[in-house]
Short mmCIF file of C-alpha atoms in Angstrom, two decimals:
data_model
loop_
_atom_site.label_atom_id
_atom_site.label_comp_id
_atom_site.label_asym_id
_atom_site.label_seq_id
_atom_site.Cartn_x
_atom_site.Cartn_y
_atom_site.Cartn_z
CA UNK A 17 145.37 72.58 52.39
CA UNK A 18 143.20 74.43 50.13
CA UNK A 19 142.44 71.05 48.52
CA UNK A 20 141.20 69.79 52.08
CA UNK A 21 139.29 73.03 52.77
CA UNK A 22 137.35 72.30 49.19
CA UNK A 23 136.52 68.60 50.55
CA UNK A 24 135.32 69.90 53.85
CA UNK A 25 133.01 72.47 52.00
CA UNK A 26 131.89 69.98 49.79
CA UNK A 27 130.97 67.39 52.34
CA UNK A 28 128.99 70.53 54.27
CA UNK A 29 126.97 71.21 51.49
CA UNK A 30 126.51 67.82 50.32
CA UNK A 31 125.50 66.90 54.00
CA UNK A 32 123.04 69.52 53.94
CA UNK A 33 121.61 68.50 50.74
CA UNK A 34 121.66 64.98 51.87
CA UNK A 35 119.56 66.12 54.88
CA UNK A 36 117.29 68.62 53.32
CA UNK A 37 116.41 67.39 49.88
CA UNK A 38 116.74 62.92 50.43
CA UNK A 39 115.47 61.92 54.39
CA UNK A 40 113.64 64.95 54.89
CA UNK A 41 111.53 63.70 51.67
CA UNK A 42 111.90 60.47 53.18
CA UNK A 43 110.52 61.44 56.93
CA UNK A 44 107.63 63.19 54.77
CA UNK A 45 106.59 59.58 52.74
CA UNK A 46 106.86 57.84 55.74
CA UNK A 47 105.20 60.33 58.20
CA UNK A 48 106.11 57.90 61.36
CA UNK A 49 105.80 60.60 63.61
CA UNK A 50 108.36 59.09 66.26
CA UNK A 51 111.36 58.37 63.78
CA UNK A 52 113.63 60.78 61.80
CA UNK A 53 116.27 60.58 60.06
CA UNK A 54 119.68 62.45 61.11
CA UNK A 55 122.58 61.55 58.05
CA UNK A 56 123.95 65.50 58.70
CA UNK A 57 125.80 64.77 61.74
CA UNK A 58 128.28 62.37 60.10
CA UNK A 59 130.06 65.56 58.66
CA UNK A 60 130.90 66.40 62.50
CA UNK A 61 131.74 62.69 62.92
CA UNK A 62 133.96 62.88 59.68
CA UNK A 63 136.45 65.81 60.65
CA UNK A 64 139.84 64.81 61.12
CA UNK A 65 140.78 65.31 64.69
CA UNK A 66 143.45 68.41 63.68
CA UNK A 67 140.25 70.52 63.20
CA UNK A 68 140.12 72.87 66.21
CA UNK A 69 137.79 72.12 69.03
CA UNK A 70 136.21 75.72 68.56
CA UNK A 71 135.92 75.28 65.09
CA UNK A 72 133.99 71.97 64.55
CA UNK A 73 131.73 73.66 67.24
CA UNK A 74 130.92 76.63 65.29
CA UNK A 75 130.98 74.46 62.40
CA UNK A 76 128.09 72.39 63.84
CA UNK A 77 126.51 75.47 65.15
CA UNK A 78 126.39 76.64 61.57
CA UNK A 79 125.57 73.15 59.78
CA UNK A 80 122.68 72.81 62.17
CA UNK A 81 121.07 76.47 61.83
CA UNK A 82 121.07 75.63 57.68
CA UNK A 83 119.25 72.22 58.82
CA UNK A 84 117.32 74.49 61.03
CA UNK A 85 116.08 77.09 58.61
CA UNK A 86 114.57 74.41 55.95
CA UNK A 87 113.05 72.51 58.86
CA UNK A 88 111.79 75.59 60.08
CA UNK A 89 112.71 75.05 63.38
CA UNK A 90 115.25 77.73 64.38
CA UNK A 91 117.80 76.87 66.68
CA UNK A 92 116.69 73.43 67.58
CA UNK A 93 119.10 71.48 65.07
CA UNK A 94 121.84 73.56 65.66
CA UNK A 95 121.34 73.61 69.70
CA UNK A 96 121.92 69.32 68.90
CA UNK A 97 124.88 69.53 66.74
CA UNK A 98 126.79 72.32 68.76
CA UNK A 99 126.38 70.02 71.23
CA UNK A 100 127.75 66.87 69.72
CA UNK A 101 130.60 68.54 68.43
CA UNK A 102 131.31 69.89 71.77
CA UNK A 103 131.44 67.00 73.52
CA UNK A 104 132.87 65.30 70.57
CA UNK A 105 136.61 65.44 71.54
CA UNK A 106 135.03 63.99 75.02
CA UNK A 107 134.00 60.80 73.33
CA UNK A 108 136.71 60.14 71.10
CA UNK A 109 139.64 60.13 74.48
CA UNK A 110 136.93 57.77 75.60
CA UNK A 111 137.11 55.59 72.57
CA UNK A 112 140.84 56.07 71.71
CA UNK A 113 142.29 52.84 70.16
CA UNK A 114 145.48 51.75 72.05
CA UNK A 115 147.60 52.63 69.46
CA UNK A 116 146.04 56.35 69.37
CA UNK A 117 144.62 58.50 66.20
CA UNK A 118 146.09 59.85 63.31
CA UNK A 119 145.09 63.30 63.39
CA UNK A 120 145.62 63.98 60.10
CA UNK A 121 142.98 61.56 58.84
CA UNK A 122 139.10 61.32 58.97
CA UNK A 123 137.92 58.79 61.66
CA UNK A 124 136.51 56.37 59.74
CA UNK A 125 135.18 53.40 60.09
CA UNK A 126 137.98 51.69 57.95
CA UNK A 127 140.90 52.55 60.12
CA UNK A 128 139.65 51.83 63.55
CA UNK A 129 137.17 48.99 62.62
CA UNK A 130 133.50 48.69 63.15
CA UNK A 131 133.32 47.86 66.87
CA UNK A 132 135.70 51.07 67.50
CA UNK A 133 133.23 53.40 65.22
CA UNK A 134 130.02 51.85 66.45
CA UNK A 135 130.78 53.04 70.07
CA UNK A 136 131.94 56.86 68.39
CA UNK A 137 128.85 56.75 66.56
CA UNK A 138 126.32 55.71 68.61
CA UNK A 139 127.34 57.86 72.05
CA UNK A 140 127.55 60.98 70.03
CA UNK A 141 124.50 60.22 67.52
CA UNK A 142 122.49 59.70 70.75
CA UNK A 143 123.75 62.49 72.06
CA UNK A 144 122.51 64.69 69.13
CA UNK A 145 119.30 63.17 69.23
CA UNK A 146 118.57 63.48 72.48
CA UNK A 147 119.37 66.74 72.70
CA UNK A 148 117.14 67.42 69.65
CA UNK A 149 114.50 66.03 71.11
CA UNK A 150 115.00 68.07 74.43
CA UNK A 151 114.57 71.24 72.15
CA UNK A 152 112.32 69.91 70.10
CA UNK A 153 109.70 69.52 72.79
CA UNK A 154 111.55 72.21 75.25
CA UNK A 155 109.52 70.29 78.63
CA UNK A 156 110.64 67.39 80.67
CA UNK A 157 106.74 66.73 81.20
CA UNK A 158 106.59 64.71 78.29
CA UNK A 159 110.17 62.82 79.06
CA UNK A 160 109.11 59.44 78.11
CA UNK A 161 107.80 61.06 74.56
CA UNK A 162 111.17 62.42 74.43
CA UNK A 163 113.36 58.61 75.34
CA UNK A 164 110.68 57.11 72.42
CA UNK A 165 111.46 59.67 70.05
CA UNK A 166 115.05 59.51 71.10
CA UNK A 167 115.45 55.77 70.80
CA UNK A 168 113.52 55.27 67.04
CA UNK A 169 115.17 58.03 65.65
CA UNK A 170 118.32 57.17 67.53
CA UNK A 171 117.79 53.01 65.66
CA UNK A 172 116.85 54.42 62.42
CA UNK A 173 119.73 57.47 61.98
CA UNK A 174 122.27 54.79 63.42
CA UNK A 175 121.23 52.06 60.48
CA UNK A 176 121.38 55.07 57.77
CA UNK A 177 125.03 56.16 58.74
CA UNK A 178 126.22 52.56 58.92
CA UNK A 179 124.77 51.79 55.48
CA UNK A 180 125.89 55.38 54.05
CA UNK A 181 129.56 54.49 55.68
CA UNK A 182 129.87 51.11 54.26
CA UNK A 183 129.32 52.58 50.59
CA UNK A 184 130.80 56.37 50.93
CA UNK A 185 133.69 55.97 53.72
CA UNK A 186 136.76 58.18 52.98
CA UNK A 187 139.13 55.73 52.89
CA UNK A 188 142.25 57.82 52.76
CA UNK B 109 152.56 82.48 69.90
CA UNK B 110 150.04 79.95 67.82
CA UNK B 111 150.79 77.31 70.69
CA UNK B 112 149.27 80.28 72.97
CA UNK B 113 146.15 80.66 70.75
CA UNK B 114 145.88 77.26 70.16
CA UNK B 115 145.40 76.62 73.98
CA UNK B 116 143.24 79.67 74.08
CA UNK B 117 141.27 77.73 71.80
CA UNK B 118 141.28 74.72 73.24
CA UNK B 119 139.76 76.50 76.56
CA UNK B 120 137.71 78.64 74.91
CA UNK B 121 135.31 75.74 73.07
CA UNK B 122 133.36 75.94 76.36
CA UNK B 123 132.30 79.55 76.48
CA UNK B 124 131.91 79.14 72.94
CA UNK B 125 129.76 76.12 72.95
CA UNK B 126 127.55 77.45 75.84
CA UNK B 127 127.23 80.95 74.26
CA UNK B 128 125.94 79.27 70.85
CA UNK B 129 124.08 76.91 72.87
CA UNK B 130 122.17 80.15 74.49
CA UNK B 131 121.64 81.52 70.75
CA UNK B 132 120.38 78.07 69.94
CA UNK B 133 117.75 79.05 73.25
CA UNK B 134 116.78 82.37 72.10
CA UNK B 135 116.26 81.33 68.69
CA UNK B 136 114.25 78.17 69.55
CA UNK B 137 112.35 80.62 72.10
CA UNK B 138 111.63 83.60 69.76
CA UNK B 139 110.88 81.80 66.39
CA UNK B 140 109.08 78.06 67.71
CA UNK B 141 105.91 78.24 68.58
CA UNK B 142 105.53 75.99 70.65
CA UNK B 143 108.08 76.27 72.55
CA UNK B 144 107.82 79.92 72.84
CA UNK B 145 104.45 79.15 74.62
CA UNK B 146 106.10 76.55 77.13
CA UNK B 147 108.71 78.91 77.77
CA UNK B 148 106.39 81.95 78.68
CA UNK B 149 104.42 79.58 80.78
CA UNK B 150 107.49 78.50 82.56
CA UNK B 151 108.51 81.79 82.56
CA UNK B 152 105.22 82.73 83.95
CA UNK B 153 105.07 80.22 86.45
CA UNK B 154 108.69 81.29 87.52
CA UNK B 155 107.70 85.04 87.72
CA UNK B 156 104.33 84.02 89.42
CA UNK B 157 106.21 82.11 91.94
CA UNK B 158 108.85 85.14 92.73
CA UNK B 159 105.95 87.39 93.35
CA UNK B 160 104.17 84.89 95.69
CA UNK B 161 107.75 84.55 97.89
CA UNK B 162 108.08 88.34 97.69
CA UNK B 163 104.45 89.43 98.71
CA UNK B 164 104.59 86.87 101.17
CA UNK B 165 108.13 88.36 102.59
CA UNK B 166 106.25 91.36 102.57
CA UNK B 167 103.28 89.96 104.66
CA UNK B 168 105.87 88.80 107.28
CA UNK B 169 107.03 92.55 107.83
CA UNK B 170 103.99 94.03 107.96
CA UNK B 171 102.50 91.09 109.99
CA UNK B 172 103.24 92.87 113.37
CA UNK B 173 102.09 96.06 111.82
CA UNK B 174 98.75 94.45 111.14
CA UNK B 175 98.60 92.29 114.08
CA UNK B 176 98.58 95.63 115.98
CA UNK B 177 96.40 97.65 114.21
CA UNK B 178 93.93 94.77 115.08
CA UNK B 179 94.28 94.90 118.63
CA UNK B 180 94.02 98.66 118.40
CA UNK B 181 90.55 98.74 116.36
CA UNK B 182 89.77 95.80 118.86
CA UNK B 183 90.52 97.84 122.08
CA UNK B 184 88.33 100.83 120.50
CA UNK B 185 85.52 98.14 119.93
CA UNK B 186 86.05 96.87 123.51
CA UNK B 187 85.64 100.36 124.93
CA UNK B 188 82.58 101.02 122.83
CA UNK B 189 81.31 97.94 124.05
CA UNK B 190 81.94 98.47 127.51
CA UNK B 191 80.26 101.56 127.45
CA UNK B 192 77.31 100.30 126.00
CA UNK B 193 77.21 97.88 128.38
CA UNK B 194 77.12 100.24 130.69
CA UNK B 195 74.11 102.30 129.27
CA UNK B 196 71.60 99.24 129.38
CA UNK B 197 71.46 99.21 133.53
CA UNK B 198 69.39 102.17 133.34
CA UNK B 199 68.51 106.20 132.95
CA UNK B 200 71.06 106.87 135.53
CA UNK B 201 73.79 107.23 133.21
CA UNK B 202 75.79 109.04 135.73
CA UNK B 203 76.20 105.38 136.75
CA UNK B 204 77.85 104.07 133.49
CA UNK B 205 81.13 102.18 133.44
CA UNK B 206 83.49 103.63 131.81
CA UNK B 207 86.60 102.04 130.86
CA UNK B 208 89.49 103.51 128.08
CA UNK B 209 91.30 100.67 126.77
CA UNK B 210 94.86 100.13 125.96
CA UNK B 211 95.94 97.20 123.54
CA UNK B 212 99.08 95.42 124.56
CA UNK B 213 101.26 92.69 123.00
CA UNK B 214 102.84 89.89 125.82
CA UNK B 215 105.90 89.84 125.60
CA UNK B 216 107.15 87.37 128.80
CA UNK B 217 104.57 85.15 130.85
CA UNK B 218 104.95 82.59 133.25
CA UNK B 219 102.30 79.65 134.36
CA UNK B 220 104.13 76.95 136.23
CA UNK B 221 105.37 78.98 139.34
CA UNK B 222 103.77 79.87 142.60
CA UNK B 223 103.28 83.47 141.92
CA UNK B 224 103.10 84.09 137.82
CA UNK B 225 103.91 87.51 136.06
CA UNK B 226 103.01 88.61 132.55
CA UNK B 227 105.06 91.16 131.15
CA UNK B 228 102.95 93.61 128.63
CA UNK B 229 104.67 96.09 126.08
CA UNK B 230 102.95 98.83 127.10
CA UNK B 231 104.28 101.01 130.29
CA UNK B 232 103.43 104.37 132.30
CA UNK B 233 103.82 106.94 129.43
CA UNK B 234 100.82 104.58 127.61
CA UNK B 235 99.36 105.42 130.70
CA UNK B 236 99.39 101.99 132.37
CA UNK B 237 99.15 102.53 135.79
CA UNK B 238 98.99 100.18 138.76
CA UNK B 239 96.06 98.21 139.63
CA UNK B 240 94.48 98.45 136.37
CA UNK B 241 92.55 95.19 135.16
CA UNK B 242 93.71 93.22 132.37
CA UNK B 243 92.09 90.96 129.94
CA UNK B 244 92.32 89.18 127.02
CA UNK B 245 89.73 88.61 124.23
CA UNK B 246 87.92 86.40 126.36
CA UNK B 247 88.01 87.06 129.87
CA UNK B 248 89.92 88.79 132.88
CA UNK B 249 93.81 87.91 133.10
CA UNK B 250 95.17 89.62 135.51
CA UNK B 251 96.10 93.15 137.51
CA UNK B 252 98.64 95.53 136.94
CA UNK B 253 101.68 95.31 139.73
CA UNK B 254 104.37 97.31 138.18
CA UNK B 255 104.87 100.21 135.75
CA UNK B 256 108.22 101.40 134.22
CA UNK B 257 107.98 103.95 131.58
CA UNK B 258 107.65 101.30 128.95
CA UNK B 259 106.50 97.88 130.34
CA UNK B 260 104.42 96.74 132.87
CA UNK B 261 104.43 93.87 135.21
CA UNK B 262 100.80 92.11 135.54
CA UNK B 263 100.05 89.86 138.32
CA UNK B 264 98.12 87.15 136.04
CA UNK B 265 95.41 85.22 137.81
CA UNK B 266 97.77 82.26 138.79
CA UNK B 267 99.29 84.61 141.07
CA UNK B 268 99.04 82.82 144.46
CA UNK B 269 97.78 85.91 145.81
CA UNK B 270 95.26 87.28 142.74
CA UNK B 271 92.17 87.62 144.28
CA UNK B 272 89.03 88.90 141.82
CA UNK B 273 85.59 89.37 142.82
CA UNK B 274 83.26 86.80 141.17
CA UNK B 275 80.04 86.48 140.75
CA UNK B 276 77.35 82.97 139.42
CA UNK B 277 75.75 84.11 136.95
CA UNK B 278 72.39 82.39 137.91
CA UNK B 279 72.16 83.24 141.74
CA UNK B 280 73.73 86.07 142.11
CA UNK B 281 76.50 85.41 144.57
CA UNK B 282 79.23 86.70 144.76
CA UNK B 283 82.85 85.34 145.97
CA UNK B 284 86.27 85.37 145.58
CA UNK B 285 88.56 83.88 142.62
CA UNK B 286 91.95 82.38 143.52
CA UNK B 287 94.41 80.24 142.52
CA UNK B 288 93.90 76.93 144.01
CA UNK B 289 95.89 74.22 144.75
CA UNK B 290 96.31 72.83 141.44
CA UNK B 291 98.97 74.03 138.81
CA UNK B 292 96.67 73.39 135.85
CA UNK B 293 96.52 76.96 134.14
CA UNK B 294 93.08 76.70 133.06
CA UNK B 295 91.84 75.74 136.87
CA UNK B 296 90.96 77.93 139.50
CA UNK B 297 88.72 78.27 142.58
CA UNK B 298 85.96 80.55 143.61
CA UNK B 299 85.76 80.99 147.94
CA UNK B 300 83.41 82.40 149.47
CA UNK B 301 79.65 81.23 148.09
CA UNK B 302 77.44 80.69 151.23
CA UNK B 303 76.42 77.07 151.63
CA UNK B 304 72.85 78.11 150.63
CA UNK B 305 73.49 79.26 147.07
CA UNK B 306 72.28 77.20 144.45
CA UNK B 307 74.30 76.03 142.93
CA UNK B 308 75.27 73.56 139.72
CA UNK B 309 78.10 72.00 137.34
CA UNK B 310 78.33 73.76 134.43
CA UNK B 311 77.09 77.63 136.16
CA UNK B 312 78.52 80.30 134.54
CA UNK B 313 80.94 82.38 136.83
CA UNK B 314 81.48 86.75 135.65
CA UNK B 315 83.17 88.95 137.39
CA UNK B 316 80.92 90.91 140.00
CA UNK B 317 81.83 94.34 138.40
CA UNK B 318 82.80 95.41 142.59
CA UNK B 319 86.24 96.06 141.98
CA UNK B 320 87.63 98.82 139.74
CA UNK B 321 89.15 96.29 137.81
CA UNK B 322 86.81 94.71 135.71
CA UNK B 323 83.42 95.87 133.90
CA UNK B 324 80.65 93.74 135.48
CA UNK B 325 79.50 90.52 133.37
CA UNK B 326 82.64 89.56 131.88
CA UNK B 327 82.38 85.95 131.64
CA UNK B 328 85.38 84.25 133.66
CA UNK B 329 84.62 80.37 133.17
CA UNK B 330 82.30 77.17 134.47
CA UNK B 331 81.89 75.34 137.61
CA UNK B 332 83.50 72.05 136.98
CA UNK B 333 83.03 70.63 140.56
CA UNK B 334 82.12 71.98 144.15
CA UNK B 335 81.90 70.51 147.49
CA UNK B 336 81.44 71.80 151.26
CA UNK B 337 84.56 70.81 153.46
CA UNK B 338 83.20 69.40 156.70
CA UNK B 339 82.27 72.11 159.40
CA UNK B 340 82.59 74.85 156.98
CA UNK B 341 79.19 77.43 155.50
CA UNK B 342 80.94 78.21 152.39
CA UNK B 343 81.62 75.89 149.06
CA UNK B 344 84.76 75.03 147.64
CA UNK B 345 84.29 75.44 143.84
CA UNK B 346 86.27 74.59 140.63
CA UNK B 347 85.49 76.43 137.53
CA UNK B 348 87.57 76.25 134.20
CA UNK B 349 88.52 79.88 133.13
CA UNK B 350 87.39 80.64 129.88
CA UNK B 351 91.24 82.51 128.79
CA UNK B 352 94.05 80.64 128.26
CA UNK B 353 96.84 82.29 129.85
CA UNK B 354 99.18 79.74 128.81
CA UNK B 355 98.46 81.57 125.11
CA UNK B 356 98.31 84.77 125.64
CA UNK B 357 99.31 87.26 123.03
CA UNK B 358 97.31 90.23 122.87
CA UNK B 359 95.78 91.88 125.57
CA UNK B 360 94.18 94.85 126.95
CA UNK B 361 94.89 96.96 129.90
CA UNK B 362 91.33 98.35 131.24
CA UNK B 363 91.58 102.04 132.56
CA UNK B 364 88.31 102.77 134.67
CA UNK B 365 87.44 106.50 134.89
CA UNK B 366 86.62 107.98 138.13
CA UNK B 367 88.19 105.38 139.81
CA UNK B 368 90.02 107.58 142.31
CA UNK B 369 86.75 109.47 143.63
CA UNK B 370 85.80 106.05 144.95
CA UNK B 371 88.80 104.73 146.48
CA UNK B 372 88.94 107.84 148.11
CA UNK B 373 85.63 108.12 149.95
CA UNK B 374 86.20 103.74 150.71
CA UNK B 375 89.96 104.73 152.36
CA UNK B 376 88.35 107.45 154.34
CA UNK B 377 85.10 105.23 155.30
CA UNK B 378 87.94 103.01 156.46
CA UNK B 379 90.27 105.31 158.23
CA UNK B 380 87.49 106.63 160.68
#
């Protein structure tokens, strides 16, 4: 227990770090205003499914109002990933492999296989961005800005957290 | 018990997700610029827009209100006007017209029958009495019938039996307006021009000023057509009144000062 509860808090900060100190550097070099990068929300992705419902959504309340204070853009992170995580448990009955979850376990992309995690990825990664980029701009005037950020950011976080999955999946 | 809280849980991620998600709000309101600036415009739009409806509710009450202080500053214009009026015939000002005015708001009027009654607001303790004249803003409508102690029934000009003194502007002569034999509110005819009068489409037609009713030179409409039916010294003329009495909505009920001295030394002319 206390062993999991040291993994979590190390994949939160490392996540954050991740986020903060690597692809924010990396949106800076590039400075493509329509893409960034979003690696953070694969520690929502990552909780085993025993978490609590209300915690993971306090969880990605918090994780996103870190994100939030080094972007300097209070609230709009965390307004994304509370979000997510909210609707996570949504996605993942919609998802559920015939033979069901173990609950006990991280879903990763090594137990359900990539087809499975592509479609849990992608609807809730989406799902974060677009809400980000509702925030981010806060008006529906500028909605097709909003579906272009959406989708490059979407493309670009999506090939990240495939590549970062294929070398750093739990596999237990 | 932890099944219990567990459930509580369970139910309780959406108040919790939508109360974080309204921190996330005020946060992104209070410390983003930009959006702080779209959301005071919105905000200011949204206030803007709930102090348009709410003025404009307002406006509807006081519409009436308005509406009636209008026709009551018009009335006092009208009677100003009237006396004036009056004043230009001469140095006998023992002579003037002079009419008080009482504003009035229609509140039942009929066009299409034989005999047509408005019905005004105003009755006997606004000091309506009968046979007082009536008009509207632009022209003679009608003569008071009937007074109860808050309404008054007006016989309006498409009252088979209305008959008002007329006069053409241009010759002088004088006849009698009635309601013809068409239904068209805006027609009526004028009897009783000799055969000699000149006479032209177009002519202006006011009212002669003989009765009590009306101050002289109100305008009343235009000779649309005449003709003289065969064997007959007097025209048959069709003028198009000036007031719509299929629109009426405010009018005024004309109360002519020394109105009874007259009538009385006519009735005893009369009775001899």
């Amino acid at each position: 227990m206390s062993r999991d509860l040291l993994k979590y808090g190390l994949w939160f900060v490392g996540f954050f770090l991740l986020q903060v100190l690597l692809f924010r550097e990396v949106e800076r070099q590039v400075a493509w205003s329509y893409v960034q990068f979003f690696i953070y929300p694969l520690f929502i992705l990552w909780l085993p499914l025993r978490v609590h419902e209300a915690l993971v959504i306090f969880l990605g309340f918090l994780l996103g109002l870190l994100i939030d204070l080094v972007y300097n853009s209070p609230g709009v992170h965390a307004s994304a990933l509370t979000a997510m995580a909210f609707f996570r448990p949504f996605i993942l009955s919609w998802v559920q492999p015939r033979e069901g979850y173990n609950v006990n376990m991280s879903p990763t992309l090594w137990q359900y296989g990539l087809s499975w995690f592509l479609k849990y990825v992608s609807a809730l990664l989406f799902l974060h961005i677009l809400v980000y980029n509702i925030s981010s701009f806060f008006t529906f005037y500028y909605w097709k800005d909003i579906l272009l950020h959406t989708l490059w950011s979407f493309v670009a976080s999506l090939i990240c957290i495939l590549a970062f999955n294929l070398l750093f999946s739990p596999r237990r | 018990m932890a099944q219990y809280f567990s459930a509580w849980m369970r139910k309780g991620s959406v108040p919790l997700f939508l109360a974080l998600e309204l921190v996330c709000i005020l946060l992104i309101v209070s410390f983003n610029e930009n959006q702080q600036a779209i959301a005071s415009y919105t905000l200011g739009n949204f206030q803007g827009k709930i102090n348009k409806l709410s003025t404009s509710i307002g406006n509807q009450w006081t519409l009436q209100e308005r509406l009636d202080s209008i026709s009551w500053e018009q009335a006092r214009l009208l009677e100003f006007c009237l006396s004036a009026n009056g004043e230009t015939h001469g140095a006998d000002s023992l002579r003037r017209d002079s009419f008080s005015v009482i504003p009035a708001r229609v509140i039942n009027n009929s066009i299409n029958r034989r005999n047509n009654y408005i019905t005004i607001d105003k009755g006997r303790l606004d000091g309506i009495e009968q046979d007082m004249g009536v008009i509207s803003a632009r022209g003679p409508v009608g003569v008071v019938r009937a007074v109860s102690d808050h309404y008054a029934l007006v016989m309006s000009l498409l009252h088979q039996q209305s008959r008002i003194s007329a006069r053409l502007k241009n010759s002088g002569y004088f006849g009698s307006l009635r309601r013809g034999y068409s239904r068209n509110p805006k027609k009526m005819y004028l009897a009783d021009i000799p055969r000699h009068a000149p006479l032209s489409v177009g002519d202006t037609v006011l009212t002669s000023g003989y009765s009590d009713l009306f101050p002289e030179g109100m305008t009343i409409g235009t000779v649309d057509t005449f003709w003289v039916p065969s064997a007959s010294d007097f025209y048959e003329i069709e003028l198009t009144l000036f007031p719509d009495i299929a629109r009426l909505h405010h009018v005024y009920v004309l109360d002519k000062k020394h109105t009874e001295e007259k009538e009385l030394l006519e009735q005893q002319w009369q009775h001899e």
